[in-house]
């Protein structure tokens, strides 16, 4: 019996309890969980603090600054007025525009970057149309995750899965091939949020008016539009998005984002104080703490223990469709507790060899892993895209879980239909 794995799962269960009840702030729960696991020797104590200063944190903080620059330079307000002229001021019109743009952008750029850059625009559109800000943020975040399934490069987890599978000598997917399942899932996503999902979103507007005023720079009446600063900021933001889409090893996303943030300050688009205020520090602590917990899930063998349990339940000759469903389900559950890339690195080396042994198409299983890893819809800590909208929307665990459970069901059912069609088991 693996004691370290059991301890990790117990700590995680306690963390989930506090996430759900919200008796303690999410950031405090995340850091406390990481500190407890380090104190018990599950992970090295340095891991807790390297996670707090890792590349994910740099990427997240830099993208917050880049997103905030859209308000500071007046770009967000101008764009929001233009977009609402096209969509109208209805909640459905704004939601459709938000979701479609997020889906398309996230197919070629980091979902985190997409949310950070669209967040101020969506907030401005919602305020301009006098509709709930918080009700628009969940569809935005979820769209940035599921849109990664439109191309193989849409999410870092897709690239990781493809690399691991090809290292096993298995030919995987071309750049656009994942879109065979990604496109219908995106259509189902839009239909869901315009019907059932819309009813599951938080009622009214839960966003904090004081935070919104400060974030949008309207607390002091600052609504001036500077064409020069707007042009400079636009060039920097577009360059960052293009560099992220290329994602060359020489210029990783976190480095590009950091350079962009520094350039905004050096060019006077934002001051140093404004950039520091743009960073939501509790969000960084949530991501840093959960990164350490994710490392503990891998190092302790807790994730592998869960996966092994599923495999043992299946037996030696499992039904192919049942096997595919359990791969999807387990990956979805893990990606809501761990980072999506960590989940892929855990389950891909486990399930692909099993699929080959059982005579099940490993490409179909790989596609299932990619899709499920991009479905962090149940918790606010499953993805950086989710944690990024917690503060602006003043969102609770329930605000993610209630619409997320229905969307998760849609993704699972849609995947079970479309994956076997395009990649027969």
Short mmCIF file of C-alpha atoms in Angstrom, two decimals:
data_model
loop_
_atom_site.label_atom_id
_atom_site.label_comp_id
_atom_site.label_asym_id
_atom_site.label_seq_id
_atom_site.Cartn_x
_atom_site.Cartn_y
_atom_site.Cartn_z
CA UNK A 1 0.00 0.00 0.00
CA UNK A 2 1.36 3.41 -1.02
CA UNK A 3 1.00 5.52 2.14
CA UNK A 4 2.22 8.71 0.46
CA UNK A 5 -0.41 8.39 -2.26
CA UNK A 6 -3.17 7.86 0.30
CA UNK A 7 -2.02 10.85 2.36
CA UNK A 8 -2.00 13.01 -0.78
CA UNK A 9 -5.53 11.97 -1.67
CA UNK A 10 -6.74 12.66 1.88
CA UNK A 11 -5.19 16.13 1.83
CA UNK A 12 -6.74 16.75 -1.58
CA UNK A 13 -10.17 15.62 -0.33
CA UNK A 14 -9.93 18.05 2.60
CA UNK A 15 -8.93 20.84 0.21
CA UNK A 16 -11.92 20.06 -2.02
CA UNK A 17 -14.19 20.30 1.04
CA UNK A 18 -12.93 23.79 1.81
CA UNK A 19 -13.08 24.78 -1.86
CA UNK A 20 -16.76 23.80 -1.94
CA UNK A 21 -17.76 25.30 1.42
CA UNK A 22 -15.58 28.41 0.96
CA UNK A 23 -15.09 28.66 4.73
CA UNK A 24 -11.48 29.61 3.95
CA UNK A 25 -10.32 31.71 0.95
CA UNK A 26 -9.28 29.62 -2.07
CA UNK A 27 -5.76 31.03 -2.08
CA UNK A 28 -5.26 30.12 1.59
CA UNK A 29 -6.57 26.59 1.00
CA UNK A 30 -4.23 26.08 -1.97
CA UNK A 31 -1.12 27.28 -0.17
CA UNK A 32 -1.99 25.45 3.05
CA UNK A 33 -2.47 22.19 1.14
CA UNK A 34 0.91 22.60 -0.53
CA UNK A 35 2.61 23.42 2.79
CA UNK A 36 1.03 20.39 4.50
CA UNK A 37 2.19 18.04 1.73
CA UNK A 38 5.69 19.51 1.94
CA UNK A 39 5.72 19.21 5.75
CA UNK A 40 4.74 15.54 5.45
CA UNK A 41 7.59 14.92 3.01
CA UNK A 42 5.34 14.14 0.03
CA UNK A 43 7.10 16.83 -1.99
CA UNK A 44 10.33 18.68 -1.36
CA UNK A 45 9.80 21.90 0.57
CA UNK A 46 11.46 23.90 -2.19
CA UNK A 47 8.74 22.77 -4.63
CA UNK A 48 6.16 24.92 -2.82
CA UNK A 49 8.15 28.07 -3.43
CA UNK A 50 9.50 27.23 -6.88
CA UNK A 51 5.86 26.75 -7.88
CA UNK A 52 5.15 30.27 -6.63
CA UNK A 53 7.85 31.68 -8.88
CA UNK A 54 7.56 29.30 -11.80
CA UNK A 55 6.88 30.02 -15.45
CA UNK A 56 3.10 29.60 -15.03
CA UNK A 57 3.01 32.36 -12.40
CA UNK A 58 5.12 34.66 -14.60
CA UNK A 59 2.80 33.98 -17.54
CA UNK A 60 -0.31 34.60 -15.46
CA UNK A 61 0.93 37.83 -13.83
CA UNK A 62 2.23 39.21 -17.13
CA UNK A 63 -1.04 38.45 -18.90
CA UNK A 64 -2.95 40.29 -16.16
CA UNK A 65 -0.85 43.38 -16.90
CA UNK A 66 -1.33 42.99 -20.65
CA UNK A 67 -5.09 42.61 -20.22
CA UNK A 68 -5.35 45.60 -17.91
CA UNK A 69 -3.53 47.74 -20.48
CA UNK A 70 -6.62 47.50 -22.69
CA UNK A 71 -8.49 49.56 -20.11
CA UNK A 72 -5.64 51.94 -19.28
CA UNK A 73 -5.23 52.94 -22.93
CA UNK A 74 -8.99 53.09 -23.66
CA UNK A 75 -8.88 50.23 -26.18
CA UNK A 76 -11.39 48.08 -24.27
CA UNK A 77 -14.02 50.81 -24.20
CA UNK A 78 -13.65 51.57 -27.91
CA UNK A 79 -13.80 47.89 -28.87
CA UNK A 80 -16.78 47.24 -26.61
CA UNK A 81 -18.78 50.06 -28.22
CA UNK A 82 -17.95 48.76 -31.70
CA UNK A 83 -18.77 45.14 -30.89
CA UNK A 84 -22.06 45.94 -29.14
CA UNK A 85 -23.12 47.89 -32.23
CA UNK A 86 -22.80 44.63 -34.17
CA UNK A 87 -24.20 42.24 -31.57
CA UNK A 88 -26.75 44.52 -29.96
CA UNK A 89 -27.00 44.92 -26.21
CA UNK A 90 -28.72 41.63 -25.46
CA UNK A 91 -27.07 39.12 -23.15
CA UNK A 92 -27.27 36.43 -25.85
CA UNK A 93 -25.65 38.66 -28.47
CA UNK A 94 -22.72 39.52 -26.23
CA UNK A 95 -22.34 35.89 -25.14
CA UNK A 96 -22.27 34.64 -28.75
CA UNK A 97 -19.62 37.20 -29.73
CA UNK A 98 -17.56 36.44 -26.62
CA UNK A 99 -17.67 32.68 -27.10
CA UNK A 100 -16.95 32.65 -30.84
CA UNK A 101 -13.96 34.99 -30.54
CA UNK A 102 -12.59 33.04 -27.55
CA UNK A 103 -12.99 29.72 -29.36
CA UNK A 104 -11.19 30.95 -32.48
CA UNK A 105 -8.34 32.67 -30.65
CA UNK A 106 -7.73 29.76 -28.28
CA UNK A 107 -7.26 27.44 -31.25
CA UNK A 108 -3.94 29.15 -31.99
CA UNK A 109 -2.99 30.93 -28.76
CA UNK A 110 -2.78 30.18 -25.05
CA UNK A 111 -6.22 29.98 -23.45
CA UNK A 112 -4.82 31.95 -20.52
CA UNK A 113 -3.65 34.69 -22.86
CA UNK A 114 -7.01 34.75 -24.61
CA UNK A 115 -8.93 35.20 -21.35
CA UNK A 116 -6.51 37.85 -20.06
CA UNK A 117 -6.86 39.90 -23.23
CA UNK A 118 -10.62 39.42 -23.67
CA UNK A 119 -11.52 39.90 -20.00
CA UNK A 120 -11.44 43.73 -20.05
CA UNK A 121 -13.26 43.84 -23.39
CA UNK A 122 -16.04 41.54 -22.17
CA UNK A 123 -16.33 43.52 -18.94
CA UNK A 124 -16.58 46.77 -20.92
CA UNK A 125 -19.17 45.30 -23.32
CA UNK A 126 -21.27 44.05 -20.41
CA UNK A 127 -21.17 47.40 -18.62
CA UNK A 128 -21.89 49.28 -21.86
CA UNK A 129 -24.92 47.04 -22.50
CA UNK A 130 -25.90 47.07 -18.80
CA UNK A 131 -25.94 43.26 -18.54
CA UNK A 132 -24.38 41.07 -15.85
CA UNK A 133 -20.58 41.05 -15.95
CA UNK A 134 -20.22 37.83 -13.95
CA UNK A 135 -22.61 35.85 -16.20
CA UNK A 136 -20.37 36.49 -19.22
CA UNK A 137 -17.11 35.38 -17.60
CA UNK A 138 -17.83 31.64 -17.16
CA UNK A 139 -18.63 31.14 -20.89
CA UNK A 140 -15.48 33.14 -21.73
CA UNK A 141 -13.22 31.00 -19.56
CA UNK A 142 -14.77 27.68 -20.61
CA UNK A 143 -14.62 28.64 -24.31
CA UNK A 144 -10.90 29.41 -24.00
CA UNK A 145 -10.37 25.86 -22.71
CA UNK A 146 -12.52 23.90 -25.14
CA UNK A 147 -11.36 25.98 -28.12
CA UNK A 148 -7.93 24.42 -27.67
CA UNK A 149 -9.38 21.28 -29.28
CA UNK A 150 -9.74 22.96 -32.68
CA UNK A 151 -6.05 22.42 -33.48
CA UNK A 152 -3.24 20.27 -32.16
CA UNK A 153 -1.38 23.40 -31.04
CA UNK A 154 -4.41 24.89 -29.29
CA UNK A 155 -3.27 23.74 -25.85
CA UNK A 156 0.07 22.82 -24.32
CA UNK A 157 -1.50 19.58 -23.11
CA UNK A 158 -2.29 18.61 -26.74
CA UNK A 159 1.33 19.13 -27.75
CA UNK A 160 2.52 17.13 -24.71
CA UNK A 161 0.19 14.23 -25.49
CA UNK A 162 1.22 14.21 -29.15
CA UNK A 163 4.91 14.17 -28.21
CA UNK A 164 4.49 11.29 -25.76
CA UNK A 165 2.44 9.23 -28.21
CA UNK A 166 4.85 9.77 -31.10
CA UNK A 167 7.76 8.85 -28.81
CA UNK A 168 6.05 5.47 -28.49
CA UNK A 169 6.34 5.02 -32.25
CA UNK A 170 2.67 5.75 -32.94
CA UNK A 171 1.74 8.21 -35.69
CA UNK A 172 -0.67 10.73 -34.16
CA UNK A 173 -2.52 13.74 -35.61
CA UNK A 174 -1.84 16.51 -38.10
CA UNK A 175 -2.29 20.15 -37.07
CA UNK A 176 -6.01 20.49 -37.88
CA UNK A 177 -7.08 16.87 -37.44
CA UNK A 178 -8.09 17.28 -33.79
CA UNK A 179 -10.71 19.72 -35.06
CA UNK A 180 -12.75 16.77 -36.34
CA UNK A 181 -13.96 16.32 -32.79
CA UNK A 182 -13.13 19.82 -31.56
CA UNK A 183 -15.42 21.64 -34.02
CA UNK A 184 -18.62 19.70 -33.20
CA UNK A 185 -17.83 20.02 -29.50
CA UNK A 186 -17.51 23.80 -29.90
CA UNK A 187 -20.89 23.90 -31.67
CA UNK A 188 -22.44 21.86 -28.84
CA UNK A 189 -20.75 24.22 -26.37
CA UNK A 190 -22.40 27.27 -27.94
CA UNK A 191 -25.81 25.57 -28.07
CA UNK A 192 -25.47 24.51 -24.43
CA UNK A 193 -24.71 28.00 -23.15
CA UNK A 194 -27.50 29.58 -25.15
CA UNK A 195 -30.02 27.13 -23.68
CA UNK A 196 -29.50 25.01 -20.56
CA UNK A 197 -26.11 26.44 -19.58
CA UNK A 198 -27.42 29.99 -19.54
CA UNK A 199 -29.97 29.02 -16.90
CA UNK A 200 -27.22 27.47 -14.77
CA UNK A 201 -25.12 30.64 -14.60
CA UNK A 202 -25.13 32.73 -11.43
CA UNK A 203 -28.27 34.84 -11.15
CA UNK A 204 -27.91 38.60 -11.34
CA UNK A 205 -24.44 40.15 -11.20
CA UNK A 206 -22.12 38.92 -8.45
CA UNK A 207 -19.16 41.07 -9.52
CA UNK A 208 -17.78 43.57 -7.01
CA UNK A 209 -18.63 47.12 -8.20
CA UNK A 210 -15.68 48.66 -6.35
CA UNK A 211 -13.22 46.18 -7.89
CA UNK A 212 -14.74 46.76 -11.34
CA UNK A 213 -14.38 50.53 -10.95
CA UNK A 214 -10.75 50.19 -9.92
CA UNK A 215 -9.95 47.65 -12.64
CA UNK A 216 -11.54 49.74 -15.37
CA UNK A 217 -9.95 52.98 -14.08
CA UNK A 218 -13.36 54.61 -13.63
CA UNK A 219 -13.05 55.19 -9.91
CA UNK A 220 -11.28 58.47 -10.55
CA UNK A 221 -13.15 59.46 -13.71
CA UNK A 222 -10.26 58.43 -15.94
CA UNK A 223 -11.93 57.70 -19.28
CA UNK A 224 -9.48 59.50 -21.58
CA UNK A 225 -8.54 57.76 -24.80
CA UNK A 226 -4.97 58.17 -25.98
CA UNK A 227 -4.58 57.24 -29.68
CA UNK A 228 -0.79 57.03 -29.41
CA UNK A 229 -0.77 54.82 -26.31
CA UNK A 230 -3.59 52.73 -27.74
CA UNK A 231 -1.64 52.15 -30.96
CA UNK A 232 1.52 51.19 -29.06
CA UNK A 233 -0.37 48.87 -26.70
CA UNK A 234 -2.23 47.28 -29.62
CA UNK A 235 1.04 46.53 -31.44
CA UNK A 236 2.52 44.99 -28.28
CA UNK A 237 -0.57 42.87 -27.60
CA UNK A 238 -0.81 41.61 -31.19
CA UNK A 239 2.92 40.80 -31.21
CA UNK A 240 2.53 38.84 -27.97
CA UNK A 241 -0.41 36.86 -29.37
CA UNK A 242 1.47 36.05 -32.58
CA UNK A 243 4.56 34.95 -30.64
CA UNK A 244 2.38 32.78 -28.40
CA UNK A 245 0.72 31.21 -31.42
CA UNK A 246 4.14 30.36 -32.90
CA UNK A 247 5.31 29.14 -29.47
CA UNK A 248 8.93 28.65 -30.52
CA UNK A 249 11.27 26.99 -28.02
CA UNK A 250 13.57 30.01 -28.11
CA UNK A 251 10.74 32.29 -26.97
CA UNK A 252 8.41 30.42 -24.60
CA UNK A 253 5.02 31.97 -23.80
CA UNK A 254 5.91 33.11 -20.28
CA UNK A 255 9.00 34.94 -21.61
CA UNK A 256 7.06 36.62 -24.41
CA UNK A 257 4.32 37.72 -21.99
CA UNK A 258 6.89 39.15 -19.55
CA UNK A 259 8.61 41.10 -22.34
CA UNK A 260 5.24 42.47 -23.44
CA UNK A 261 4.38 43.60 -19.90
CA UNK A 262 7.74 45.35 -19.49
CA UNK A 263 7.36 47.09 -22.87
CA UNK A 264 3.96 48.47 -21.82
CA UNK A 265 5.61 50.10 -18.81
CA UNK A 266 8.68 51.35 -20.69
CA UNK A 267 6.51 52.95 -23.40
CA UNK A 268 4.33 54.72 -20.82
CA UNK A 269 1.15 52.79 -21.64
CA UNK A 270 1.02 51.86 -17.96
CA UNK A 271 2.90 53.03 -14.89
CA UNK A 272 4.72 50.67 -12.55
CA UNK A 273 2.07 51.22 -9.86
CA UNK A 274 -0.75 50.53 -12.32
CA UNK A 275 0.87 47.30 -13.45
CA UNK A 276 1.30 46.08 -9.87
CA UNK A 277 -2.34 46.91 -9.09
CA UNK A 278 -3.39 44.96 -12.21
CA UNK A 279 -2.03 41.72 -10.74
CA UNK A 280 -4.54 39.76 -8.66
CA UNK A 281 -2.20 38.23 -6.10
CA UNK A 282 -4.67 35.71 -4.57
CA UNK A 283 -5.08 34.18 -8.03
CA UNK A 284 -1.31 33.68 -8.28
CA UNK A 285 -1.30 31.97 -4.89
CA UNK A 286 -4.12 29.65 -5.98
CA UNK A 287 -2.23 28.60 -9.11
CA UNK A 288 1.11 28.31 -7.30
CA UNK A 289 -0.37 26.19 -4.52
CA UNK A 290 -2.24 23.91 -6.90
CA UNK A 291 0.90 23.48 -9.03
CA UNK A 292 2.67 22.09 -5.95
CA UNK A 293 -0.33 19.85 -5.17
CA UNK A 294 -0.29 18.65 -8.78
CA UNK A 295 3.39 17.76 -8.36
CA UNK A 296 2.48 15.81 -5.21
CA UNK A 297 -0.18 13.85 -7.12
CA UNK A 298 2.52 12.74 -9.55
CA UNK A 299 5.42 12.21 -7.13
CA UNK A 300 3.38 10.29 -4.54
CA UNK A 301 1.80 8.01 -7.11
CA UNK A 302 -1.72 9.16 -6.16
CA UNK A 303 -2.69 9.83 -9.76
CA UNK A 304 -1.28 6.51 -10.91
CA UNK A 305 -3.13 4.76 -8.06
CA UNK A 306 -6.43 6.15 -9.30
CA UNK A 307 -5.63 5.16 -12.87
CA UNK A 308 -4.53 1.65 -11.84
CA UNK A 309 -7.78 1.25 -9.94
CA UNK A 310 -9.76 2.06 -13.07
CA UNK A 311 -7.71 -0.41 -15.12
CA UNK A 312 -8.21 -3.18 -12.56
CA UNK A 313 -11.96 -2.60 -12.66
CA UNK A 314 -11.96 -3.01 -16.44
CA UNK A 315 -10.40 -6.47 -16.38
CA UNK A 316 -8.40 -8.15 -19.16
CA UNK A 317 -10.97 -7.89 -21.96
CA UNK A 318 -12.87 -4.63 -21.51
CA UNK A 319 -15.49 -3.32 -23.87
CA UNK A 320 -13.78 -0.77 -26.13
CA UNK A 321 -16.42 1.91 -25.63
CA UNK A 322 -16.35 1.45 -21.84
CA UNK A 323 -12.56 1.77 -21.90
CA UNK A 324 -12.81 4.99 -23.94
CA UNK A 325 -15.43 6.41 -21.57
CA UNK A 326 -13.34 5.66 -18.49
CA UNK A 327 -10.28 7.30 -20.10
CA UNK A 328 -12.38 10.39 -20.74
CA UNK A 329 -13.93 10.39 -17.27
CA UNK A 330 -10.70 9.84 -15.34
CA UNK A 331 -8.83 12.48 -17.36
CA UNK A 332 -11.64 15.00 -16.80
CA UNK A 333 -11.63 14.38 -13.05
CA UNK A 334 -7.84 14.68 -12.83
CA UNK A 335 -7.65 17.83 -14.96
CA UNK A 336 -10.00 19.53 -12.50
CA UNK A 337 -7.55 18.80 -9.68
CA UNK A 338 -4.24 19.03 -11.53
CA UNK A 339 -2.96 21.24 -14.32
CA UNK A 340 -3.96 19.92 -17.75
CA UNK A 341 -0.38 19.31 -18.86
CA UNK A 342 0.40 17.43 -15.64
CA UNK A 343 -2.70 15.29 -16.20
CA UNK A 344 -1.63 14.44 -19.74
CA UNK A 345 1.89 13.55 -18.62
CA UNK A 346 0.35 11.21 -16.04
CA UNK A 347 -2.34 9.38 -18.01
CA UNK A 348 -0.85 9.20 -21.53
CA UNK A 349 2.03 6.81 -20.68
CA UNK A 350 -0.47 4.70 -18.75
CA UNK A 351 -3.43 4.39 -21.11
CA UNK A 352 -1.77 4.33 -24.54
CA UNK A 353 0.27 1.13 -23.89
CA UNK A 354 -2.83 -0.49 -22.38
CA UNK A 355 -4.84 0.45 -25.47
CA UNK A 356 -2.19 -1.08 -27.72
CA UNK A 357 -2.13 -4.28 -25.64
CA UNK A 358 -5.93 -4.57 -25.75
CA UNK A 359 -6.08 -3.90 -29.50
CA UNK A 360 -7.82 -0.54 -29.09
CA UNK A 361 -6.91 2.30 -31.48
CA UNK A 362 -4.29 4.32 -29.53
CA UNK A 363 -4.96 7.44 -31.63
CA UNK A 364 -8.60 7.45 -30.50
CA UNK A 365 -7.46 7.12 -26.88
CA UNK A 366 -4.94 9.94 -27.40
CA UNK A 367 -7.68 12.18 -28.80
CA UNK A 368 -9.84 11.36 -25.78
CA UNK A 369 -6.99 12.40 -23.47
CA UNK A 370 -6.51 15.70 -25.33
CA UNK A 371 -10.21 16.58 -25.25
CA UNK A 372 -10.74 15.59 -21.62
CA UNK A 373 -7.61 17.42 -20.43
CA UNK A 374 -9.08 20.60 -21.94
CA UNK A 375 -12.30 20.27 -19.91
CA UNK A 376 -11.58 21.87 -16.50
CA UNK A 377 -15.19 22.95 -15.96
CA UNK A 378 -15.94 21.65 -12.46
CA UNK A 379 -13.69 23.73 -10.21
CA UNK A 380 -12.25 27.26 -10.13
CA UNK A 381 -8.75 25.81 -9.66
CA UNK A 382 -8.70 23.39 -12.59
CA UNK A 383 -7.17 25.90 -14.99
CA UNK A 384 -5.50 29.30 -14.97
CA UNK A 385 -8.31 30.52 -17.25
CA UNK A 386 -10.77 29.79 -14.42
CA UNK A 387 -8.75 31.33 -11.61
CA UNK A 388 -8.24 34.46 -13.70
CA UNK A 389 -11.96 35.32 -13.64
CA UNK A 390 -12.63 34.56 -9.95
CA UNK A 391 -11.88 38.07 -8.70
CA UNK A 392 -13.46 40.14 -11.53
CA UNK A 393 -16.66 38.10 -11.34
CA UNK A 394 -16.52 37.55 -7.55
CA UNK A 395 -17.27 33.91 -8.40
CA UNK A 396 -17.70 30.97 -6.03
CA UNK A 397 -17.08 27.23 -6.43
CA UNK A 398 -20.78 26.77 -7.19
CA UNK A 399 -20.64 29.30 -10.04
CA UNK A 400 -18.20 27.00 -11.87
CA UNK A 401 -19.57 23.61 -10.85
CA UNK A 402 -23.28 24.10 -11.66
CA UNK A 403 -22.87 25.10 -15.34
CA UNK A 404 -19.69 23.01 -15.53
CA UNK A 405 -21.30 19.67 -14.66
CA UNK A 406 -23.73 20.00 -17.56
CA UNK A 407 -20.98 21.05 -19.96
CA UNK A 408 -18.82 18.15 -18.80
CA UNK A 409 -21.68 15.78 -19.62
CA UNK A 410 -22.00 17.39 -23.07
CA UNK A 411 -18.26 16.94 -23.72
CA UNK A 412 -18.28 13.32 -22.55
CA UNK A 413 -21.32 12.39 -24.63
CA UNK A 414 -20.09 14.32 -27.66
CA UNK A 415 -16.67 12.69 -27.43
CA UNK A 416 -18.21 9.22 -27.15
CA UNK A 417 -20.14 9.91 -30.35
CA UNK A 418 -17.55 11.67 -32.52
CA UNK A 419 -14.24 10.03 -31.53
CA UNK A 420 -15.27 6.50 -32.65
CA UNK A 421 -16.69 7.96 -35.89
CA UNK A 422 -13.45 9.61 -36.97
CA UNK A 423 -11.04 7.19 -35.26
CA UNK A 424 -12.71 3.74 -35.13
CA UNK A 425 -11.78 1.81 -32.01
#
